[in-house]
């Protein structure tokens, strides 16, 4: 029914609090008569130790869709100065892209602040960034988020 709105688990999209929050924003916009939809990359976060986060396609999903045209790059937290400053060098950042256009398809982060770092991947995927754009970006130093740029550079060889 066009006058009934639902958010959260009953809406049938990602059953995550941050998705429900966006669904609530969209419902309010629609009720106010504005056109709005829920779309875009949704970060998947697991609040464990170490944290795990991903956005976009997994490597397996990317290979299913793009076959051999998938390249990944992985960079360990062990090589990131900020991880050493935190005293926790467990983890890595992984990029997944396809080689036809170089489009970034997915990002996986495992380690300290993974659920924070993945948001850079959300923006990059929503903007349809290429792996070259991510690799050519300037990352603040020293930060854990440098791992995203470095993983892109690994993927680029």
PDB file of C-alpha atoms in Angstrom:
ATOM      1  CA  UNK A   1       0.000   0.000   0.000  1.00  0.00           C
ATOM      2  CA  UNK A   2       1.534   3.313  -1.034  1.00  0.00           C
ATOM      3  CA  UNK A   3       0.818   5.071   2.295  1.00  0.00           C
ATOM      4  CA  UNK A   4       2.468   2.441   4.504  1.00  0.00           C
ATOM      5  CA  UNK A   5       6.220   2.480   5.114  1.00  0.00           C
ATOM      6  CA  UNK A   6       8.445  -0.080   6.797  1.00  0.00           C
ATOM      7  CA  UNK A   7      12.026   0.051   7.979  1.00  0.00           C
ATOM      8  CA  UNK A   8      14.410  -2.402   9.554  1.00  0.00           C
ATOM      9  CA  UNK A   9      14.212  -6.172   9.472  1.00  0.00           C
ATOM     10  CA  UNK A  10      10.680  -6.238   8.019  1.00  0.00           C
ATOM     11  CA  UNK A  11      11.746  -4.164   5.003  1.00  0.00           C
ATOM     12  CA  UNK A  12      13.648  -7.123   3.545  1.00  0.00           C
ATOM     13  CA  UNK A  13      16.916  -5.351   2.727  1.00  0.00           C
ATOM     14  CA  UNK A  14      20.139  -5.785   4.724  1.00  0.00           C
ATOM     15  CA  UNK A  15      19.125  -6.494   8.316  1.00  0.00           C
ATOM     16  CA  UNK A  16      21.589  -4.055   9.853  1.00  0.00           C
ATOM     17  CA  UNK A  17      21.020  -1.069  12.133  1.00  0.00           C
ATOM     18  CA  UNK A  18      22.717   1.352   9.733  1.00  0.00           C
ATOM     19  CA  UNK A  19      20.541   0.139   6.853  1.00  0.00           C
ATOM     20  CA  UNK A  20      17.404   0.593   8.962  1.00  0.00           C
ATOM     21  CA  UNK A  21      18.539   4.128   9.803  1.00  0.00           C
ATOM     22  CA  UNK A  22      18.816   4.935   6.080  1.00  0.00           C
ATOM     23  CA  UNK A  23      15.448   3.289   5.435  1.00  0.00           C
ATOM     24  CA  UNK A  24      13.946   5.573   8.095  1.00  0.00           C
ATOM     25  CA  UNK A  25      15.422   8.621   6.356  1.00  0.00           C
ATOM     26  CA  UNK A  26      13.987   7.468   3.024  1.00  0.00           C
ATOM     27  CA  UNK A  27      10.562   6.766   4.564  1.00  0.00           C
ATOM     28  CA  UNK A  28      10.494  10.273   6.059  1.00  0.00           C
ATOM     29  CA  UNK A  29      11.478  11.803   2.719  1.00  0.00           C
ATOM     30  CA  UNK A  30       8.762   9.847   0.902  1.00  0.00           C
ATOM     31  CA  UNK A  31       6.141  10.778   3.509  1.00  0.00           C
ATOM     32  CA  UNK A  32       7.140  14.418   2.964  1.00  0.00           C
ATOM     33  CA  UNK A  33       6.497  13.982  -0.760  1.00  0.00           C
ATOM     34  CA  UNK A  34      10.113  13.783  -1.923  1.00  0.00           C
ATOM     35  CA  UNK A  35      11.482  11.058  -4.169  1.00  0.00           C
ATOM     36  CA  UNK A  36      14.004   8.941  -2.284  1.00  0.00           C
ATOM     37  CA  UNK A  37      15.249   5.364  -2.443  1.00  0.00           C
ATOM     38  CA  UNK A  38      17.536   3.103  -0.448  1.00  0.00           C
ATOM     39  CA  UNK A  39      20.511   2.338  -2.637  1.00  0.00           C
ATOM     40  CA  UNK A  40      24.262   2.200  -2.552  1.00  0.00           C
ATOM     41  CA  UNK A  41      26.953   0.054  -1.016  1.00  0.00           C
ATOM     42  CA  UNK A  42      26.158  -1.308   2.438  1.00  0.00           C
ATOM     43  CA  UNK A  43      29.037  -1.993   4.838  1.00  0.00           C
ATOM     44  CA  UNK A  44      28.941  -5.352   6.590  1.00  0.00           C
ATOM     45  CA  UNK A  45      30.585  -5.096  10.004  1.00  0.00           C
ATOM     46  CA  UNK A  46      31.426  -7.749  12.554  1.00  0.00           C
ATOM     47  CA  UNK A  47      32.379  -6.305  15.939  1.00  0.00           C
ATOM     48  CA  UNK A  48      34.757  -9.024  17.072  1.00  0.00           C
ATOM     49  CA  UNK A  49      38.425  -8.988  17.993  1.00  0.00           C
ATOM     50  CA  UNK A  50      39.784  -8.524  15.437  1.00  0.00           C
ATOM     51  CA  UNK A  51      37.027  -6.549  13.755  1.00  0.00           C
ATOM     52  CA  UNK A  52      35.949  -7.678  10.279  1.00  0.00           C
ATOM     53  CA  UNK A  53      34.287  -5.472   7.695  1.00  0.00           C
ATOM     54  CA  UNK A  54      33.456  -5.671   4.035  1.00  0.00           C
ATOM     55  CA  UNK A  55      31.607  -3.748   1.380  1.00  0.00           C
ATOM     56  CA  UNK A  56      30.655  -4.543  -2.181  1.00  0.00           C
ATOM     57  CA  UNK A  57      31.353  -7.913  -3.697  1.00  0.00           C
ATOM     58  CA  UNK A  58      33.385 -10.616  -2.027  1.00  0.00           C
ATOM     59  CA  UNK A  59      36.200 -12.099  -4.092  1.00  0.00           C
ATOM     60  CA  UNK A  60      34.077 -15.190  -4.773  1.00  0.00           C
ATOM     61  CA  UNK A  61      31.115 -13.078  -5.942  1.00  0.00           C
ATOM     62  CA  UNK A  62      33.394 -10.945  -8.130  1.00  0.00           C
ATOM     63  CA  UNK A  63      34.916 -14.036  -9.750  1.00  0.00           C
ATOM     64  CA  UNK A  64      31.442 -15.459 -10.325  1.00  0.00           C
ATOM     65  CA  UNK A  65      30.447 -12.288 -12.181  1.00  0.00           C
ATOM     66  CA  UNK A  66      33.734 -11.345 -13.866  1.00  0.00           C
ATOM     67  CA  UNK A  67      35.708 -14.594 -14.074  1.00  0.00           C
ATOM     68  CA  UNK A  68      39.422 -14.207 -14.630  1.00  0.00           C
ATOM     69  CA  UNK A  69      39.093 -10.427 -14.960  1.00  0.00           C
ATOM     70  CA  UNK A  70      39.278 -10.052 -11.170  1.00  0.00           C
ATOM     71  CA  UNK A  71      42.409  -8.889  -9.376  1.00  0.00           C
ATOM     72  CA  UNK A  72      42.882  -8.470  -5.652  1.00  0.00           C
ATOM     73  CA  UNK A  73      45.438  -6.588  -3.639  1.00  0.00           C
ATOM     74  CA  UNK A  74      46.155  -7.187   0.015  1.00  0.00           C
ATOM     75  CA  UNK A  75      48.226  -5.115   2.412  1.00  0.00           C
ATOM     76  CA  UNK A  76      49.036  -6.243   5.973  1.00  0.00           C
ATOM     77  CA  UNK A  77      48.557  -4.047   9.023  1.00  0.00           C
ATOM     78  CA  UNK A  78      51.965  -5.356  10.051  1.00  0.00           C
ATOM     79  CA  UNK A  79      53.456  -2.893   7.537  1.00  0.00           C
ATOM     80  CA  UNK A  80      51.396   0.098   8.730  1.00  0.00           C
ATOM     81  CA  UNK A  81      53.048   2.446  11.217  1.00  0.00           C
ATOM     82  CA  UNK A  82      49.763   3.384  12.899  1.00  0.00           C
ATOM     83  CA  UNK A  83      49.006  -0.279  13.662  1.00  0.00           C
ATOM     84  CA  UNK A  84      52.373  -0.500  15.404  1.00  0.00           C
ATOM     85  CA  UNK A  85      51.517   2.663  17.359  1.00  0.00           C
ATOM     86  CA  UNK A  86      48.292   0.992  18.523  1.00  0.00           C
ATOM     87  CA  UNK A  87      50.262  -2.103  19.430  1.00  0.00           C
ATOM     88  CA  UNK A  88      48.044  -4.310  17.268  1.00  0.00           C
ATOM     89  CA  UNK A  89      49.392  -5.284  13.862  1.00  0.00           C
ATOM     90  CA  UNK A  90      46.876  -8.082  13.291  1.00  0.00           C
ATOM     91  CA  UNK A  91      44.954  -7.864  10.038  1.00  0.00           C
ATOM     92  CA  UNK A  92      44.954  -6.526   6.509  1.00  0.00           C
ATOM     93  CA  UNK A  93      43.088  -4.522   3.896  1.00  0.00           C
ATOM     94  CA  UNK A  94      42.056  -6.203   0.650  1.00  0.00           C
ATOM     95  CA  UNK A  95      40.769  -4.619  -2.557  1.00  0.00           C
ATOM     96  CA  UNK A  96      38.850  -6.435  -5.276  1.00  0.00           C
ATOM     97  CA  UNK A  97      38.535  -4.969  -8.761  1.00  0.00           C
ATOM     98  CA  UNK A  98      37.801  -6.003 -12.319  1.00  0.00           C
ATOM     99  CA  UNK A  99      40.290  -5.404 -15.111  1.00  0.00           C
ATOM    100  CA  UNK A 100      38.031  -4.291 -17.988  1.00  0.00           C
ATOM    101  CA  UNK A 101      37.474  -0.800 -16.543  1.00  0.00           C
ATOM    102  CA  UNK A 102      39.446  -1.110 -13.307  1.00  0.00           C
ATOM    103  CA  UNK A 103      36.274  -0.621 -11.233  1.00  0.00           C
ATOM    104  CA  UNK A 104      36.612  -1.254  -7.519  1.00  0.00           C
ATOM    105  CA  UNK A 105      34.123  -4.015  -6.691  1.00  0.00           C
ATOM    106  CA  UNK A 106      34.822  -4.786  -3.052  1.00  0.00           C
ATOM    107  CA  UNK A 107      36.887  -4.058   0.034  1.00  0.00           C
ATOM    108  CA  UNK A 108      37.591  -6.311   3.007  1.00  0.00           C
ATOM    109  CA  UNK A 109      39.246  -5.111   6.202  1.00  0.00           C
ATOM    110  CA  UNK A 110      40.300  -7.305   9.108  1.00  0.00           C
ATOM    111  CA  UNK A 111      41.871  -5.779  12.204  1.00  0.00           C
ATOM    112  CA  UNK A 112      41.715  -2.827  14.539  1.00  0.00           C
ATOM    113  CA  UNK A 113      39.166  -0.203  13.405  1.00  0.00           C
ATOM    114  CA  UNK A 114      38.114  -2.277  10.388  1.00  0.00           C
ATOM    115  CA  UNK A 115      34.536  -1.083  10.858  1.00  0.00           C
ATOM    116  CA  UNK A 116      35.759   2.520  10.567  1.00  0.00           C
ATOM    117  CA  UNK A 117      38.131   2.003   7.627  1.00  0.00           C
ATOM    118  CA  UNK A 118      35.527   0.218   5.490  1.00  0.00           C
ATOM    119  CA  UNK A 119      33.622   3.498   5.098  1.00  0.00           C
ATOM    120  CA  UNK A 120      36.283   4.725   2.672  1.00  0.00           C
ATOM    121  CA  UNK A 121      35.443   1.668   0.585  1.00  0.00           C
ATOM    122  CA  UNK A 122      31.726   2.506   0.750  1.00  0.00           C
ATOM    123  CA  UNK A 123      32.386   5.951  -0.720  1.00  0.00           C
ATOM    124  CA  UNK A 124      34.773   4.614  -3.367  1.00  0.00           C
ATOM    125  CA  UNK A 125      32.331   1.937  -4.515  1.00  0.00           C
ATOM    126  CA  UNK A 126      29.356   4.326  -4.528  1.00  0.00           C
ATOM    127  CA  UNK A 127      31.417   6.752  -6.623  1.00  0.00           C
ATOM    128  CA  UNK A 128      32.321   3.911  -9.012  1.00  0.00           C
ATOM    129  CA  UNK A 129      35.988   4.594  -8.380  1.00  0.00           C
ATOM    130  CA  UNK A 130      38.675   2.745 -10.247  1.00  0.00           C
ATOM    131  CA  UNK A 131      41.500   0.927  -8.536  1.00  0.00           C
ATOM    132  CA  UNK A 132      43.803   3.568 -10.048  1.00  0.00           C
ATOM    133  CA  UNK A 133      41.842   6.337  -8.305  1.00  0.00           C
ATOM    134  CA  UNK A 134      42.185   4.552  -4.973  1.00  0.00           C
ATOM    135  CA  UNK A 135      45.864   3.835  -5.554  1.00  0.00           C
ATOM    136  CA  UNK A 136      46.602   7.416  -6.635  1.00  0.00           C
ATOM    137  CA  UNK A 137      44.794   8.944  -3.654  1.00  0.00           C
ATOM    138  CA  UNK A 138      46.710  10.682  -0.895  1.00  0.00           C
ATOM    139  CA  UNK A 139      46.251   8.881   2.409  1.00  0.00           C
ATOM    140  CA  UNK A 140      46.932  10.650   5.679  1.00  0.00           C
ATOM    141  CA  UNK A 141      50.016   9.309   7.453  1.00  0.00           C
ATOM    142  CA  UNK A 142      50.201   7.653   9.865  1.00  0.00           C
ATOM    143  CA  UNK A 143      46.732   6.100   9.655  1.00  0.00           C
ATOM    144  CA  UNK A 144      45.273   2.627   9.411  1.00  0.00           C
ATOM    145  CA  UNK A 145      43.328   3.780   6.347  1.00  0.00           C
ATOM    146  CA  UNK A 146      46.615   3.937   4.435  1.00  0.00           C
ATOM    147  CA  UNK A 147      46.087   0.213   4.040  1.00  0.00           C
ATOM    148  CA  UNK A 148      43.334   0.823   1.464  1.00  0.00           C
ATOM    149  CA  UNK A 149      45.630   2.852  -0.776  1.00  0.00           C
ATOM    150  CA  UNK A 150      48.468   0.376  -0.293  1.00  0.00           C
ATOM    151  CA  UNK A 151      46.239  -2.618  -1.098  1.00  0.00           C
ATOM    152  CA  UNK A 152      45.190  -0.841  -4.304  1.00  0.00           C
ATOM    153  CA  UNK A 153      48.854  -0.304  -5.191  1.00  0.00           C
ATOM    154  CA  UNK A 154      49.548  -4.008  -4.591  1.00  0.00           C
ATOM    155  CA  UNK A 155      46.644  -4.863  -6.911  1.00  0.00           C
ATOM    156  CA  UNK A 156      48.142  -2.578  -9.550  1.00  0.00           C
ATOM    157  CA  UNK A 157      51.473  -4.396  -9.267  1.00  0.00           C
TER     158      UNK A 157
END
